[in-house]
Each structure stands twice: as C-alpha cells, then as structure tokens.
Coordinates of C-alpha atoms and ligand atoms in Angstrom, one line a residue:
M25 CA 155.9 33.5 174.5
S26 CA 153.2 30.9 173.6
E27 CA 149.7 31.9 172.7
K28 CA 147.4 31.4 175.5
T29 CA 144.1 29.6 174.1
A30 CA 140.8 30.9 175.4
V31 CA 138.9 28.2 173.7
A32 CA 139.0 24.3 174.0
F33 CA 141.6 22.5 171.6
A34 CA 139.6 21.2 168.8
P35 CA 141.8 19.1 166.5
G36 CA 140.6 19.1 163.1
L37 CA 138.5 22.2 164.0
E38 CA 135.6 19.4 164.6
G39 CA 132.5 21.4 165.8
V40 CA 134.0 24.8 165.4
V41 CA 132.0 27.4 163.6
A42 CA 134.4 29.9 161.8
T43 CA 132.1 31.9 159.6
R44 CA 128.5 32.2 158.3
T45 CA 127.4 31.4 154.7
R46 CA 124.4 31.6 152.7
L47 CA 125.9 29.2 150.1
S48 CA 125.4 25.8 151.4
S49 CA 124.1 24.1 154.5
V50 CA 125.3 20.5 155.7
D51 CA 123.1 18.6 158.1
G52 CA 125.2 15.6 158.8
A53 CA 122.7 13.9 161.3
A54 CA 119.8 14.1 159.0
G55 CA 121.7 13.6 155.7
R56 CA 120.6 16.8 154.2
L57 CA 122.6 19.4 151.9
V58 CA 120.9 22.6 150.9
I59 CA 122.5 24.6 148.3
A60 CA 121.4 28.6 148.5
G61 CA 118.0 27.5 149.5
F62 CA 117.6 24.5 147.4
S63 CA 117.8 20.8 148.5
V64 CA 120.5 19.2 146.3
E65 CA 117.7 16.8 145.3
E66 CA 115.6 19.6 143.8
L67 CA 118.8 21.6 142.5
A68 CA 121.1 19.0 141.0
G69 CA 119.1 17.3 138.4
Q70 CA 117.3 20.4 137.1
A71 CA 119.7 23.4 136.9
S72 CA 122.4 24.0 134.2
F73 CA 125.8 24.3 135.7
E74 CA 125.6 28.2 134.4
E75 CA 122.4 28.6 136.5
T76 CA 124.0 26.9 139.6
L77 CA 127.0 29.3 139.3
Y78 CA 124.7 32.4 139.0
L79 CA 122.7 31.1 142.0
L80 CA 125.7 30.9 144.1
W81 CA 127.4 34.2 143.0
N82 CA 124.1 36.0 143.3
D83 CA 121.8 34.2 145.9
A84 CA 118.9 34.3 143.1
L85 CA 118.3 32.1 140.0
P86 CA 119.0 34.1 136.7
D87 CA 116.5 35.4 134.2
R88 CA 116.9 34.6 130.4
E89 CA 119.1 37.7 129.8
Q90 CA 121.1 37.2 133.2
L91 CA 121.8 33.8 132.2
S92 CA 122.8 34.5 128.7
V93 CA 125.3 37.2 129.7
L94 CA 126.8 34.7 132.2
G95 CA 127.3 32.1 129.5
R96 CA 128.7 34.6 127.1
D97 CA 131.3 35.8 129.8
L98 CA 132.4 32.2 130.5
A99 CA 132.6 31.1 126.9
A100 CA 134.6 34.1 126.2
R101 CA 137.3 33.3 128.9
R102 CA 137.5 29.5 127.8
A103 CA 140.8 29.8 125.8
L104 CA 144.0 29.6 127.8
P105 CA 146.3 32.7 128.0
K106 CA 149.6 31.6 126.2
V107 CA 151.3 31.2 129.6
A108 CA 148.7 28.6 131.2
A109 CA 148.9 26.8 127.9
E110 CA 152.9 26.7 128.0
V111 CA 152.8 25.6 131.6
L112 CA 150.6 22.5 130.5
E113 CA 153.0 21.6 127.7
A114 CA 156.3 21.9 130.0
A115 CA 154.3 19.6 132.4
A116 CA 152.8 17.1 130.1
G117 CA 154.0 13.4 130.7
W118 CA 155.6 13.8 134.2
V119 CA 153.1 15.9 136.4
P120 CA 149.8 14.5 137.8
L121 CA 146.7 16.1 136.4
M122 CA 145.9 17.9 139.7
D123 CA 149.2 19.5 139.9
A124 CA 149.0 20.5 136.2
L125 CA 145.6 22.2 136.9
R126 CA 147.3 24.0 140.2
M127 CA 150.3 25.1 138.2
S128 CA 148.2 26.4 135.1
S129 CA 145.4 27.9 137.1
G130 CA 147.8 29.9 139.0
T131 CA 148.6 31.8 136.0
L132 CA 145.2 32.9 135.1
G133 CA 144.5 36.7 135.6
L134 CA 147.9 37.4 136.6
G135 CA 148.0 41.0 137.9
N136 CA 144.5 41.4 137.0
G137 CA 143.1 42.0 140.5
D138 CA 139.6 42.4 139.7
D139 CA 137.8 39.6 141.7
R140 CA 134.7 39.0 139.3
D141 CA 137.0 38.7 136.3
D142 CA 139.4 36.4 138.1
A143 CA 136.3 34.1 139.0
L144 CA 134.9 34.2 135.6
R145 CA 138.4 33.2 134.2
L146 CA 139.0 30.5 136.8
V147 CA 135.4 28.7 136.4
A148 CA 135.9 29.2 132.6
A149 CA 139.4 27.7 132.2
F150 CA 139.2 24.9 134.6
P151 CA 137.7 22.6 132.0
T152 CA 140.0 23.7 129.3
I153 CA 143.1 23.1 131.6
V154 CA 141.9 19.7 132.4
A155 CA 140.9 18.6 128.8
A156 CA 144.0 20.3 127.3
Y157 CA 146.2 18.6 129.8
W158 CA 144.6 14.9 129.6
R159 CA 144.8 15.0 125.8
L160 CA 148.4 16.4 125.6
S161 CA 149.3 13.5 128.2
Q162 CA 147.5 11.0 126.0
G163 CA 149.3 12.5 122.8
Y164 CA 146.0 13.6 121.4
E165 CA 145.5 16.7 119.3
L166 CA 144.1 19.6 121.5
V167 CA 140.4 20.2 121.0
E168 CA 139.6 24.0 120.9
P169 CA 136.6 25.0 123.2
D170 CA 133.4 25.9 121.4
P171 CA 131.7 28.9 122.4
K172 CA 128.3 27.6 121.2
L173 CA 128.1 24.7 123.6
S174 CA 127.1 25.1 127.4
H175 CA 129.9 24.8 130.0
A176 CA 129.3 21.2 130.6
A177 CA 128.8 20.2 127.0
N178 CA 131.9 22.0 126.1
Y179 CA 133.9 20.2 128.6
L180 CA 132.8 16.8 127.4
Y181 CA 133.7 18.0 123.9
M182 CA 137.1 19.1 124.6
L183 CA 137.9 15.9 126.3
S184 CA 136.7 13.5 123.4
G185 CA 136.3 15.6 120.4
E186 CA 132.7 14.7 120.1
V187 CA 129.6 16.9 120.7
P188 CA 127.9 14.9 123.7
S189 CA 124.2 13.7 123.9
T190 CA 121.6 15.7 125.7
E191 CA 121.6 12.8 128.1
R192 CA 125.5 12.8 128.8
V193 CA 125.5 16.6 129.2
R194 CA 122.5 16.2 131.8
A195 CA 124.5 13.5 133.7
L196 CA 127.6 15.7 133.9
E197 CA 125.5 18.9 135.0
T198 CA 124.0 16.8 138.0
Y199 CA 127.4 15.7 139.0
L200 CA 128.8 19.3 138.8
N201 CA 125.9 20.8 140.6
T202 CA 125.9 18.3 143.2
V203 CA 129.6 19.0 144.2
C204 CA 129.4 22.7 143.5
D205 CA 129.4 23.6 147.3
H206 CA 129.5 21.8 150.6
G207 CA 129.9 23.8 153.7
M208 CA 133.0 24.5 155.3
N209 CA 135.0 21.6 153.8
A210 CA 138.9 21.8 153.8
S211 CA 139.5 23.3 150.2
T212 CA 136.6 25.9 150.8
F213 CA 138.4 26.7 154.1
A214 CA 141.7 26.9 152.5
A215 CA 140.5 29.5 149.9
R216 CA 138.6 31.8 152.7
V217 CA 141.7 31.6 154.7
I218 CA 143.5 33.0 151.7
V219 CA 141.1 35.6 150.9
S220 CA 140.8 36.6 154.5
T221 CA 144.3 38.0 154.2
R222 CA 143.2 40.2 151.2
S223 CA 145.0 38.2 148.9
D224 CA 143.5 37.6 145.3
L225 CA 140.9 34.9 144.1
V226 CA 143.5 33.1 141.8
S227 CA 145.6 32.4 144.8
A228 CA 142.9 31.3 147.0
V229 CA 141.5 29.0 144.3
V230 CA 145.1 27.5 143.7
G231 CA 145.4 26.8 147.5
A232 CA 141.9 25.1 147.1
V233 CA 143.1 22.9 144.4
G234 CA 146.1 21.8 146.5
A235 CA 143.6 20.9 149.4
L236 CA 141.1 19.0 147.2
K237 CA 143.8 16.8 145.9
G238 CA 144.5 14.8 149.0
P239 CA 143.0 11.5 149.4
L240 CA 141.0 12.5 152.4
H241 CA 139.1 15.0 150.5
G242 CA 138.8 14.9 146.6
G243 CA 141.1 12.3 145.9
A244 CA 138.9 9.4 146.7
P245 CA 136.8 8.4 143.7
G246 CA 139.7 7.0 141.5
P247 CA 140.7 4.6 144.3
A248 CA 137.0 3.7 145.1
L249 CA 136.4 2.6 141.4
D250 CA 139.9 0.7 141.3
V251 CA 138.5 -1.4 144.3
V252 CA 135.4 -2.4 142.2
F253 CA 137.5 -3.2 139.0
E254 CA 140.0 -5.2 141.5
I255 CA 137.0 -6.9 142.9
G256 CA 136.0 -8.0 139.2
E257 CA 132.8 -10.1 140.4
A258 CA 130.3 -9.9 143.1
G259 CA 131.4 -13.2 144.6
S260 CA 135.0 -11.9 145.5
A261 CA 133.6 -8.7 147.1
E262 CA 133.7 -9.8 150.8
E263 CA 137.0 -11.7 150.8
Y264 CA 138.5 -8.6 149.2
L265 CA 137.1 -6.0 151.3
R266 CA 137.6 -7.9 154.6
A267 CA 141.3 -8.4 153.6
R268 CA 141.7 -4.6 153.3
L269 CA 139.8 -4.1 156.6
E270 CA 141.9 -6.9 158.5
C271 CA 145.1 -4.7 157.3
G272 CA 143.8 -1.6 159.0
E273 CA 142.9 0.1 155.6
R274 CA 140.0 2.6 155.0
L275 CA 137.7 1.7 152.3
M276 CA 137.5 4.8 149.7
G277 CA 134.1 6.0 149.1
F278 CA 133.0 5.5 152.6
G279 CA 132.8 7.7 155.8
H280 CA 132.4 11.4 156.2
R281 CA 133.7 13.8 158.9
V282 CA 130.2 15.3 159.0
Y283 CA 127.5 12.7 157.4
K284 CA 126.8 10.2 160.1
V285 CA 124.1 8.9 157.7
R286 CA 124.2 8.3 154.0
D287 CA 125.6 11.4 152.2
P288 CA 122.5 12.9 150.3
R289 CA 124.9 13.5 147.3
A290 CA 125.4 9.7 146.9
D291 CA 121.7 9.1 146.4
V292 CA 121.5 12.1 143.8
L293 CA 124.4 10.5 141.8
A294 CA 123.1 7.2 142.2
S295 CA 120.0 8.0 140.5
A296 CA 121.9 9.9 137.8
A297 CA 124.2 6.9 137.3
K298 CA 121.4 4.6 137.1
R299 CA 119.8 6.8 134.3
L300 CA 122.9 6.9 132.5
Y301 CA 123.9 3.1 132.9
A302 CA 120.4 2.4 131.6
T303 CA 121.1 3.8 128.3
D304 CA 124.7 3.7 127.3
A305 CA 127.2 2.5 129.6
D306 CA 128.5 -0.9 131.1
R307 CA 125.5 -2.4 133.0
D308 CA 127.5 -5.2 134.7
L309 CA 129.8 -2.8 136.2
Y310 CA 127.0 -0.8 137.7
R311 CA 125.4 -4.1 139.3
L312 CA 128.9 -5.2 140.3
A313 CA 129.5 -1.5 142.2
L314 CA 126.0 -1.9 143.9
E315 CA 126.9 -5.2 145.3
V316 CA 130.4 -4.0 146.3
E317 CA 128.7 -1.2 148.3
K318 CA 126.3 -3.4 149.9
T319 CA 129.0 -5.7 151.1
A320 CA 131.4 -2.7 152.1
L321 CA 128.5 -1.3 154.3
R322 CA 127.9 -4.6 156.0
L323 CA 131.6 -5.2 156.8
L324 CA 132.2 -1.5 158.0
E325 CA 129.4 -2.1 160.6
E326 CA 131.0 -5.4 161.8
Y327 CA 134.6 -3.8 161.9
K328 CA 133.7 -0.4 163.0
P329 CA 130.6 -0.7 164.9
G330 CA 128.8 2.3 165.9
R331 CA 130.9 4.5 163.7
N332 CA 127.9 5.2 161.3
L333 CA 130.3 4.9 158.3
D334 CA 128.1 5.0 155.1
T335 CA 128.4 5.7 151.5
N336 CA 130.0 9.2 150.6
V337 CA 129.9 11.1 147.4
E338 CA 133.0 9.8 145.9
F339 CA 131.5 6.1 145.5
Y340 CA 128.9 7.3 142.9
T341 CA 131.1 10.0 141.5
A342 CA 133.3 7.3 140.4
L343 CA 130.4 5.3 139.0
L344 CA 128.7 8.3 137.1
L345 CA 132.0 9.7 135.8
Y346 CA 133.2 6.4 134.6
G347 CA 129.9 5.8 132.8
L348 CA 130.6 9.5 130.9
G349 CA 133.6 7.8 129.7
L350 CA 136.0 9.4 131.9
P351 CA 139.1 7.8 133.0
T352 CA 139.9 7.7 136.8
E353 CA 142.6 10.3 136.6
L354 CA 140.0 12.8 135.4
F355 CA 137.7 12.4 138.5
T356 CA 139.4 14.6 141.1
P357 CA 140.0 17.3 138.2
T358 CA 136.3 17.0 137.4
F359 CA 135.3 17.6 140.8
A360 CA 137.4 20.7 140.7
V361 CA 135.5 21.9 137.6
G362 CA 132.3 21.6 139.9
R363 CA 133.7 23.0 143.0
V364 CA 135.4 26.0 141.6
A365 CA 131.9 27.3 141.5
G366 CA 131.5 27.2 145.2
W367 CA 135.1 28.2 146.1
T368 CA 134.7 31.3 144.0
A369 CA 131.3 32.1 145.9
H370 CA 133.0 31.6 149.1
C371 CA 135.6 34.2 148.0
F372 CA 133.2 36.6 147.4
E373 CA 131.5 36.1 150.8
Q374 CA 134.8 36.3 152.4
R375 CA 135.7 39.4 150.7
E376 CA 132.6 41.2 151.9
L377 CA 133.2 39.8 155.3
D378 CA 136.7 41.0 155.3
R379 CA 137.9 39.3 158.6
L380 CA 141.3 37.8 158.8
I381 CA 140.9 34.1 159.9
R382 CA 143.4 33.5 162.5
P383 CA 142.8 30.7 165.2
Q384 CA 145.2 29.9 168.0
S385 CA 147.3 27.1 168.9
E386 CA 148.1 25.3 172.0
Y387 CA 152.1 25.0 172.4
V388 CA 153.4 21.7 173.6
G389 CA 156.9 22.0 172.9
A390 CA 159.8 22.4 175.4
E391 CA 160.0 25.6 177.6
D392 CA 163.1 27.5 179.0
R393 CA 165.8 26.2 176.6
T394 CA 169.1 27.9 176.7
W395 CA 171.1 28.5 173.5
A396 CA 174.2 26.2 172.6
P397 CA 176.5 27.6 170.1
L398 CA 177.1 25.2 167.1
E399 CA 180.5 23.9 168.1
E400 CA 179.0 22.7 171.6
R401 CA 176.1 20.7 169.9
Ligands
LIG27 N1 137.0 2.5 155.9 C1 137.4 2.1 157.1 N2 137.5 2.7 158.4 C2 137.1 3.8 158.3 C3 136.7 4.7 157.1 C4 136.7 3.9 156.0 N3 136.3 4.6 154.9 N4 136.4 5.8 157.5 C5 136.6 6.0 158.8 N5 137.0 4.8 159.3 C6 137.0 4.5 160.8 C7 138.6 5.0 161.3 O1 139.5 4.2 160.9 C8 138.3 5.3 162.8 O2 138.3 4.0 163.3 P1 139.0 3.9 165.0 O3 138.2 4.7 165.7 O4 138.7 2.4 165.2 O5 140.2 4.4 164.8 C9 136.8 5.7 162.8 O6 136.2 5.0 161.6 C10 136.6 7.2 162.7 O7 137.3 7.7 161.7 P2 137.9 9.2 161.7 O8 139.3 9.1 160.9 O9 137.8 9.8 163.1 O10 137.0 9.8 160.9 P3 137.0 11.2 160.1 O11 135.8 12.3 160.5 O12 138.4 12.0 160.2 O13 136.9 10.7 158.6 C11 137.1 10.7 156.2 C12 136.4 11.0 157.8 C13 138.7 11.0 156.4 C14 136.5 11.0 155.1 C15 137.2 8.9 156.5 O14 135.8 8.4 156.8 C16 137.8 8.3 155.4 O15 139.2 8.3 155.3 N6 137.3 7.8 154.3 C17 137.9 7.1 153.2 C18 138.4 8.5 152.2 C19 137.2 8.9 151.4 O16 136.3 8.2 151.0 N7 137.2 10.4 151.3 C20 136.4 11.2 150.5 C21 135.6 11.9 151.5 S1 134.1 12.6 150.8 C22 134.8 14.1 150.4 O17 135.7 14.7 150.9 C23 134.4 14.9 149.3

C-alpha cells in the first residue's frame, strides 16, 4: 500500500522546516548568517576554533578554565587509534581523501557509545586523519600531533611539518569558524537523520562526510579554483566562462539553494584572503580571482537572468586555503575539519529532541501488477 501524503510534495525538501535549532540561522534573502547568537562577521575573525566549538556545544562562550579543559580534552584525542591509522595506510595511493576520511573516522570510538567522548574524538582526530593521509599519499614522513599547539595551528603543523605563523593560524581559524555550521544543509541533515534513529555519533558523522563530498555541497572549492588556474589571465575570463555556460555547465563557487544574495561567508573569507594575500601569498592569483568573480557574476546574470546567482562560500574558500598553502585535494576535507563542530552539535541537539526523522514519499510507480513466474518473463 502506498503512503498517503498529507502535505504537498516538496522535491529537495525546499521550504520544509524539519526541526528547530539554536545553532545557526541562515537568512537567504537578507544574506545573513547567525551562529549561536553571533553574526558570522562578528564571530569568525575573533574566536579560536576551540571557542567556537565550546559555543556550539554549550550555547555560551567558555571562561578560561572551560576553554583550557576543552583544549586538553581535544589534544589528548588527536593521535589516531591503531585501526584508524591502519585504514589510512591500506588506502594510501588509491582512495580519494574524503573517502579515506570517511573510512578512517568510521573506526573512531568503536564500541564506545558515549556521545561526548565520540564527539571529542571526531573533532580532535579529523585534522590528524586528513594530514596523515595527505602526507602518506605524498610519500612524506608523518608528523605527530603537537599537544602544545592549538587545534588549527596543529592542523597546519601536521600538514607542513612547520609551526605556522600567527597570521596563518588566524586565517585558518576564520575559515573553520565560518563554515562550522550552516542551518539544515545536506550533511547536517544526514547526521541528524542518523542520530534520530538512536544510532551513535560516529555513524552520524560518517554519513555526513559522505554527504559533504558531493560536488553540489562541499566538493565545489577545488573545481572553483581550477577554473581560475585554467583561465590564467584576466583577459581570458570572459571567453572561458562563456564557453562553459554555453555548454550548459554550472560555474562552481556560484549559486546557493538558500542565499539569493551574496553568501555572507564569502565576504568574511574574502577579507581574510585579502589580509593573507597582502602578506605572504600569490597576489597575482588573488587579483585574477577577483576578475574571474566579477566576470562570472556578469555572465550568470546574462545567461540566467532573475535567478540571483551570486558568489557562494566555496569561491573564497578556495582562494583562502590555497593562500595557506593547501593543495586543492585538501579543500573539502578541510571543510569537514570545520563542519564537524556543527555536525556534532546538531547530533547533541537531535539526541535531546529524540524524535525519529521520517518524512513521506509520494508513490508514482505502477499499480495492480500481477506476478509472472520467472520462466514466463
Ligand atoms: N552556474 C550556472 N548556472 C547555475 C548555477 C551555477 N553555479 N547554479 C544554478 N544555476 C542555474 C541552474 O542551471 C538553473 O537554471 P535553469 O532554471 O535554467 O535550469 C537555475 O540556476 C536554478 O538552479 P537550481 O539547480 O534550481 O538551484 P539549486 O538551488 O538547486 O542550486 C546549487 C544550488 C546546487 C549550489 C547550484 O547553485 C550549483 O550547482 N552551484 C555550483 C556548485 C557549487 O558552487 N556548490 C557549492 C554550494 S555552497 C555549499 O554547499 C557549501
């Protein structure tokens, strides 16, 4: 018997409010993002990642003692359990990084069943998994986590083997804070659906990683920067982008399901990128990217008039992370390093709500078939 739908069919669940959250609010018409009471502009450039994590988990900023306890709890869980490290070694060289993150993080907290401990392990170990796998696949020696460094500083340290400057740590923290949570996006929804079945946090976060890796969600910044590289010089931007749009392709880094004006995160990251590129990155690339953005926006209005396609978070993510020396294959995994804060916070919220998420579907298949035995088909 088909499910009888009581409400209107909403493909992609557009416009459907499935839960209440205190974690973040996305106002797509005004281009405003609030994270646990702070505008993203207020929070991202000032908070350390640990402060943002505490805020999401506890709905308040930590005092000195609370912050240092959280920092210690995370630092103590940075080293990978043996099985998580073995998965990475077995995968090195043939598995893309997001899949390695999915596989290795799936082994964290096995049989543990304690939500807070699972959440700490996931947040603490994500940077270690990403950095270790990246170094393994490059044939570099692994860099052990340094418990004296902050979460963000240690991530850059494990990637490069060098203790990063304050400016670079600030730029990365601004990025991680900017992407830590964003309403009921696809990966967060996936995590909440899994927890709603009373499953564990590790399963929920593994599902979220799988959702994030798709190119319509977290997989766009690499391709967005590739476009800038392929264009090469400002004079070629129009011809290149026009050719892509003529073929019906989407320009990566533009458009958003919710924002119909400029994504506020793009501005926060654009300012952080501007600061970073002013000191120690490739200024020509920065200038070229601005030209590409301007041309893309003009052409999107020409080819898709009235669709309000504007720059999204991924475009400036690409520029900022590249400026930090991260290769494109690290962009989406680094997004996960930030977003795992929001995923775990949503898991806690969903756990408290304890309501199974179970929408309906509208059946459009055949009716009244009669069974034909195999030999008669
Ligand atoms: N380039 C060209 N055309 C676009 C783009 C784009 N980037 N984005 C949307 N469009 C067009 C669509 O082709 C469609 O045109 P049509 O009506 O003539 O068929 C129209 O705009 C509306 O598109 P939808 O698919 O209905 O918009 P949706 O809300 O599903 O899209 C999405 C949102 C998936 C992000 C889309 O804008 C896109 O594919 N962008 C490129 C990928 C990207 O940058 N992803 C990262 C998003 S940010 C994040 O998830 C963290």
